[in-house]
PDB file of C-alpha atoms in Angstrom:
ATOM      1  CA  MET A  16     -15.833  13.677 -12.408  1.00 53.00           C
ATOM      2  CA  THR A  17     -13.826  11.258 -14.523  1.00 61.00           C
ATOM      3  CA  HIS A  18     -14.815   7.920 -15.937  1.00 81.00           C
ATOM      4  CA  LYS A  19     -12.760   4.799 -16.404  1.00 88.00           C
ATOM      5  CA  LEU A  20     -11.721   3.756 -19.928  1.00 92.00           C
ATOM      6  CA  ALA A  21     -12.592   0.145 -20.679  1.00 92.00           C
ATOM      7  CA  ALA A  22      -9.770  -2.211 -21.602  1.00 93.00           C
ATOM      8  CA  GLY A  23     -10.350  -3.779 -25.004  1.00 94.00           C
ATOM      9  CA  LYS A  24     -12.600  -0.934 -26.194  1.00 95.00           C
ATOM     10  CA  ALA A  25     -11.825   1.772 -28.763  1.00 96.00           C
ATOM     11  CA  PHE A  26      -9.440   4.468 -27.619  1.00 97.00           C
ATOM     12  CA  PRO A  27     -11.040   7.946 -27.836  1.00 96.00           C
ATOM     13  CA  ALA A  28     -10.317  10.031 -30.939  1.00 95.00           C
ATOM     14  CA  ILE A  29      -8.234  12.982 -29.734  1.00 97.00           C
ATOM     15  CA  THR A  30      -5.993  15.099 -31.954  1.00 97.00           C
ATOM     16  CA  LEU A  31      -3.443  17.493 -30.473  1.00 98.00           C
ATOM     17  CA  PRO A  32      -0.913  19.971 -31.843  1.00 98.00           C
ATOM     18  CA  LEU A  33       2.706  18.802 -31.770  1.00 98.00           C
ATOM     19  CA  LEU A  34       5.801  20.650 -30.678  1.00 98.00           C
ATOM     20  CA  GLY A  35       7.659  21.549 -33.841  1.00 96.00           C
ATOM     21  CA  GLY A  36       4.450  21.810 -35.870  1.00 97.00           C
ATOM     22  CA  GLY A  37       1.664  19.649 -37.168  1.00 97.00           C
ATOM     23  CA  GLN A  38      -0.763  17.593 -35.199  1.00 97.00           C
ATOM     24  CA  ALA A  39      -1.341  13.949 -34.358  1.00 95.00           C
ATOM     25  CA  ASP A  40      -4.170  11.648 -33.396  1.00 96.00           C
ATOM     26  CA  LEU A  41      -3.245  10.119 -30.061  1.00 96.00           C
ATOM     27  CA  ALA A  42      -4.342   6.615 -31.038  1.00 93.00           C
ATOM     28  CA  THR A  43      -2.838   6.425 -34.535  1.00 96.00           C
ATOM     29  CA  PRO A  44       0.643   4.886 -34.729  1.00 96.00           C
ATOM     30  CA  ALA A  45       3.164   6.392 -37.142  1.00 92.00           C
ATOM     31  CA  GLN A  46       6.364   5.354 -38.897  1.00 84.00           C
ATOM     32  CA  GLY A  47       5.293   1.802 -39.726  1.00 93.00           C
ATOM     33  CA  HIS A  48       4.321   0.858 -36.165  1.00 97.00           C
ATOM     34  CA  ASP A  49       1.048  -0.924 -35.456  1.00 97.00           C
ATOM     35  CA  TRP A  50       0.655  -0.154 -31.730  1.00 97.00           C
ATOM     36  CA  LYS A  51       0.886   3.157 -29.872  1.00 98.00           C
ATOM     37  CA  LEU A  52       2.021   4.163 -26.377  1.00 98.00           C
ATOM     38  CA  ILE A  53       0.605   7.431 -25.105  1.00 98.00           C
ATOM     39  CA  VAL A  54       2.171   8.865 -21.944  1.00 98.00           C
ATOM     40  CA  VAL A  55       0.279  11.722 -20.337  1.00 98.00           C
ATOM     41  CA  TYR A  56       2.599  13.696 -18.079  1.00 97.00           C
ATOM     42  CA  ARG A  57       1.737  16.433 -15.569  1.00 96.00           C
ATOM     43  CA  GLY A  58       3.701  19.255 -17.174  1.00 94.00           C
ATOM     44  CA  LYS A  59       6.657  21.578 -16.826  1.00 94.00           C
ATOM     45  CA  HIS A  60       6.215  21.971 -13.076  1.00 92.00           C
ATOM     46  CA  CYS A  61       6.923  18.268 -12.455  1.00 93.00           C
ATOM     47  CA  PRO A  62      10.582  17.165 -12.166  1.00 94.00           C
ATOM     48  CA  LEU A  63       9.465  13.528 -11.800  1.00 96.00           C
ATOM     49  CA  CYS A  64       7.804  13.815 -15.218  1.00 96.00           C
ATOM     50  CA  THR A  65      11.031  15.097 -16.734  1.00 97.00           C
ATOM     51  CA  THR A  66      12.895  12.089 -15.334  1.00 97.00           C
ATOM     52  CA  TYR A  67      10.178   9.676 -16.553  1.00 98.00           C
ATOM     53  CA  LEU A  68      10.220  11.167 -20.062  1.00 98.00           C
ATOM     54  CA  LYS A  69      14.028  10.877 -20.176  1.00 98.00           C
ATOM     55  CA  GLN A  70      13.703   7.187 -19.274  1.00 98.00           C
ATOM     56  CA  LEU A  71      11.118   6.820 -22.027  1.00 98.00           C
ATOM     57  CA  GLU A  72      13.601   8.304 -24.498  1.00 98.00           C
ATOM     58  CA  GLN A  73      16.245   5.805 -23.383  1.00 98.00           C
ATOM     59  CA  LEU A  74      13.838   2.909 -24.051  1.00 98.00           C
ATOM     60  CA  ARG A  75      12.230   4.330 -27.204  1.00 98.00           C
ATOM     61  CA  GLU A  76      14.204   2.078 -29.531  1.00 98.00           C
ATOM     62  CA  GLY A  77      13.139  -1.031 -27.591  1.00 98.00           C
ATOM     63  CA  TYR A  78       9.477  -0.098 -27.973  1.00 98.00           C
ATOM     64  CA  SER A  79      10.018   0.712 -31.635  1.00 98.00           C
ATOM     65  CA  LYS A  80      11.604  -2.709 -32.283  1.00 97.00           C
ATOM     66  CA  ILE A  81       8.387  -4.407 -31.191  1.00 98.00           C
ATOM     67  CA  GLY A  82       6.193  -2.113 -33.305  1.00 98.00           C
ATOM     68  CA  ILE A  83       5.116   0.406 -30.668  1.00 98.00           C
ATOM     69  CA  ASP A  84       5.101   4.107 -31.536  1.00 98.00           C
ATOM     70  CA  ILE A  85       5.449   6.588 -28.650  1.00 98.00           C
ATOM     71  CA  MET A  86       3.884   9.966 -27.945  1.00 98.00           C
ATOM     72  CA  ALA A  87       3.897  12.115 -24.801  1.00 98.00           C
ATOM     73  CA  VAL A  88       1.210  14.722 -24.088  1.00 98.00           C
ATOM     74  CA  SER A  89       0.251  17.226 -21.405  1.00 98.00           C
ATOM     75  CA  THR A  90      -2.187  20.001 -20.675  1.00 97.00           C
ATOM     76  CA  ASP A  91       0.698  22.482 -20.819  1.00 96.00           C
ATOM     77  CA  SER A  92       0.838  25.342 -23.310  1.00 96.00           C
ATOM     78  CA  GLU A  93       3.247  25.149 -26.233  1.00 97.00           C
ATOM     79  CA  ALA A  94       5.703  27.476 -24.461  1.00 96.00           C
ATOM     80  CA  ARG A  95       5.734  25.446 -21.231  1.00 96.00           C
ATOM     81  CA  ALA A  96       5.996  22.112 -23.078  1.00 97.00           C
ATOM     82  CA  THR A  97       8.843  23.466 -25.216  1.00 97.00           C
ATOM     83  CA  GLU A  98      10.735  24.601 -22.137  1.00 96.00           C
ATOM     84  CA  GLN A  99      10.401  21.226 -20.419  1.00 96.00           C
ATOM     85  CA  MET A 100      11.303  19.266 -23.554  1.00 97.00           C
ATOM     86  CA  SER A 101      14.550  21.246 -23.849  1.00 97.00           C
ATOM     87  CA  GLU A 102      15.606  19.216 -20.783  1.00 96.00           C
ATOM     88  CA  VAL A 103      14.278  15.900 -22.116  1.00 97.00           C
ATOM     89  CA  ASN A 104      15.374  16.144 -25.784  1.00 98.00           C
ATOM     90  CA  PRO A 105      12.917  13.465 -26.941  1.00 98.00           C
ATOM     91  CA  SER A 106      13.032  11.883 -30.391  1.00 97.00           C
ATOM     92  CA  TYR A 107       9.362  10.936 -30.004  1.00 98.00           C
ATOM     93  CA  PRO A 108       6.545  13.420 -30.719  1.00 97.00           C
ATOM     94  CA  VAL A 109       5.199  15.590 -27.908  1.00 98.00           C
ATOM     95  CA  GLY A 110       1.661  16.928 -27.949  1.00 98.00           C
ATOM     96  CA  TYR A 111       0.488  19.861 -25.913  1.00 98.00           C
ATOM     97  CA  GLY A 112      -2.746  21.606 -25.015  1.00 97.00           C
ATOM     98  CA  LEU A 113      -4.709  18.547 -23.874  1.00 98.00           C
ATOM     99  CA  THR A 114      -7.920  20.091 -22.565  1.00 97.00           C
ATOM    100  CA  LEU A 115      -9.392  19.163 -19.207  1.00 96.00           C
ATOM    101  CA  ASP A 116     -12.438  17.734 -21.001  1.00 96.00           C
ATOM    102  CA  GLN A 117     -10.145  15.556 -23.131  1.00 97.00           C
ATOM    103  CA  ALA A 118      -8.270  14.507 -19.982  1.00 96.00           C
ATOM    104  CA  ARG A 119     -11.571  13.517 -18.379  1.00 95.00           C
ATOM    105  CA  THR A 120     -12.475  11.533 -21.514  1.00 96.00           C
ATOM    106  CA  LEU A 121      -9.237   9.585 -20.948  1.00 97.00           C
ATOM    107  CA  GLY A 122     -10.271   8.912 -17.361  1.00 96.00           C
ATOM    108  CA  LEU A 123      -7.433  11.004 -15.926  1.00 96.00           C
ATOM    109  CA  TYR A 124      -7.370  12.637 -12.531  1.00 94.00           C
ATOM    110  CA  ILE A 125      -7.306  16.447 -12.588  1.00 95.00           C
ATOM    111  CA  SER A 126      -5.430  18.540 -10.031  1.00 92.00           C
ATOM    112  CA  GLY A 127      -5.633  22.231  -9.239  1.00 87.00           C
ATOM    113  CA  VAL A 128      -2.890  24.804  -9.095  1.00 80.00           C
ATOM    114  CA  ARG A 129      -2.258  24.128  -5.414  1.00 77.00           C
ATOM    115  CA  ASN A 130      -1.137  20.556  -6.282  1.00 65.00           C
ATOM    116  CA  GLY A 131       2.205  21.667  -7.690  1.00 64.00           C
ATOM    117  CA  MET A 132       4.750  24.454  -7.752  1.00 71.00           C
ATOM    118  CA  ASN A 133       4.873  26.899 -10.667  1.00 79.00           C
ATOM    119  CA  VAL A 134       1.494  25.718 -11.948  1.00 78.00           C
ATOM    120  CA  GLU A 135      -0.578  28.137 -14.009  1.00 82.00           C
ATOM    121  CA  ALA A 136      -3.802  26.158 -14.409  1.00 90.00           C
ATOM    122  CA  PRO A 137      -5.447  22.868 -13.434  1.00 92.00           C
ATOM    123  CA  PHE A 138      -3.651  19.927 -15.057  1.00 94.00           C
ATOM    124  CA  ALA A 139      -4.006  16.226 -15.820  1.00 95.00           C
ATOM    125  CA  GLU A 140      -2.277  13.707 -13.591  1.00 96.00           C
ATOM    126  CA  PRO A 141      -0.336  10.819 -15.227  1.00 97.00           C
ATOM    127  CA  GLY A 142      -1.828   8.388 -17.691  1.00 97.00           C
ATOM    128  CA  PHE A 143      -0.246   5.484 -19.565  1.00 98.00           C
ATOM    129  CA  PHE A 144      -2.099   3.932 -22.499  1.00 98.00           C
ATOM    130  CA  ILE A 145      -1.201   1.250 -25.040  1.00 97.00           C
ATOM    131  CA  VAL A 146      -3.436   1.103 -28.122  1.00 97.00           C
ATOM    132  CA  ASN A 147      -3.274  -2.082 -30.189  1.00 96.00           C
ATOM    133  CA  GLU A 148      -3.464  -2.600 -33.961  1.00 96.00           C
ATOM    134  CA  GLU A 149      -7.265  -2.590 -33.823  1.00 95.00           C
ATOM    135  CA  GLY A 150      -7.343   0.867 -32.173  1.00 96.00           C
ATOM    136  CA  ASN A 151      -8.428  -0.655 -28.874  1.00 96.00           C
ATOM    137  CA  LEU A 152      -7.033  -0.057 -25.420  1.00 96.00           C
ATOM    138  CA  GLN A 153      -4.615  -2.897 -24.651  1.00 96.00           C
ATOM    139  CA  LEU A 154      -3.216  -1.444 -21.428  1.00 96.00           C
ATOM    140  CA  VAL A 155      -4.403   1.406 -19.242  1.00 96.00           C
ATOM    141  CA  ASP A 156      -2.870   2.890 -16.119  1.00 96.00           C
ATOM    142  CA  THR A 157      -3.841   6.159 -14.478  1.00 96.00           C
ATOM    143  CA  SER A 158      -2.541   7.683 -11.278  1.00 95.00           C
ATOM    144  CA  ASN A 159      -3.351  10.646  -9.103  1.00 93.00           C
ATOM    145  CA  VAL A 160       0.347  11.179  -8.225  1.00 92.00           C
ATOM    146  CA  PRO A 161       3.551  11.385 -10.299  1.00 93.00           C
ATOM    147  CA  PHE A 162       5.460   8.760  -8.310  1.00 93.00           C
ATOM    148  CA  ALA A 163       3.060   5.859  -8.984  1.00 95.00           C
ATOM    149  CA  ARG A 164       3.497   5.070 -12.680  1.00 96.00           C
ATOM    150  CA  PRO A 165       4.299   1.901 -14.611  1.00 97.00           C
ATOM    151  CA  ASP A 166       7.981   0.974 -14.744  1.00 97.00           C
ATOM    152  CA  LEU A 167       8.906   1.560 -18.392  1.00 98.00           C
ATOM    153  CA  GLN A 168      11.406  -1.315 -18.583  1.00 98.00           C
ATOM    154  CA  SER A 169       8.989  -3.775 -16.971  1.00 98.00           C
ATOM    155  CA  VAL A 170       6.245  -2.769 -19.416  1.00 98.00           C
ATOM    156  CA  LEU A 171       8.667  -3.129 -22.334  1.00 98.00           C
ATOM    157  CA  ASN A 172       9.652  -6.607 -21.130  1.00 98.00           C
ATOM    158  CA  GLY A 173       6.015  -7.670 -20.810  1.00 96.00           C
ATOM    159  CA  LEU A 174       5.011  -6.261 -24.183  1.00 97.00           C
ATOM    160  CA  THR A 175       8.024  -7.843 -25.857  1.00 97.00           C
ATOM    161  CA  TRP A 176       6.846 -11.217 -24.553  1.00 96.00           C
ATOM    162  CA  LEU A 177       3.185 -10.553 -25.425  1.00 95.00           C
ATOM    163  CA  ARG A 178       3.986  -9.422 -28.965  1.00 95.00           C
ATOM    164  CA  SER A 179       6.202 -12.495 -29.552  1.00 95.00           C
ATOM    165  CA  GLN A 180       3.375 -14.963 -28.912  1.00 93.00           C
ATOM    166  CA  THR A 181       1.775 -16.785 -31.820  1.00 92.00           C
ATOM    167  CA  THR A 182      -1.499 -17.090 -29.922  1.00 90.00           C
ATOM    168  CA  LYS A 183      -3.513 -13.869 -29.703  1.00 87.00           C
ATOM    169  CA  PHE A 184      -4.708 -13.401 -26.154  1.00 85.00           C
ATOM    170  CA  PRO A 185      -7.787 -11.385 -25.199  1.00 87.00           C
ATOM    171  CA  VAL A 186      -7.080  -8.009 -23.590  1.00 92.00           C
ATOM    172  CA  ASN A 187      -6.677  -8.422 -19.844  1.00 91.00           C
ATOM    173  CA  GLY A 188      -9.537  -6.963 -17.852  1.00 88.00           C
ATOM    174  CA  SER A 189     -11.965  -7.005 -20.799  1.00 82.00           C
ATOM    175  CA  HIS A 190     -14.249  -9.813 -19.598  1.00 79.00           C
ATOM    176  CA  GLU A 191     -17.815  -8.563 -19.403  1.00 74.00           C
TER     177      GLU A 191
END
């Protein structure tokens, strides 16, 4: 059973190992950015994820220009994540080893090995999270399939507009 993360509330504290060494807190922006985009992808078995992560790489600079750091993560092992990233060649950090409990904490759908080809273990379905400068969830999107994810260019356009405003708006969907 998964729960839904609340927009406007604190993003869960989750630290994962990074490909290439070290580790990172999912919600903490790096390199002078004040917001963070976390893309959870299904893993090595998913060619749609590879395409999506390549698109993310193409738009990385646009997100960076508006102060948004990027990180991609999956439930894959280091070896499987490394193999997939050899096709993507990202300049953004990639975390691996997201546990199923951590995936549930993020409100992600979990699929079994029969939901993909060349799958070794249950895995998290896609998630897309933007964490603002206060460490709160600004945008959340989860899906139970790889072909229903936010359009990266459309999100960049919207966030570029939002971040250019002099008036600070409340987080959408956070009315209680």
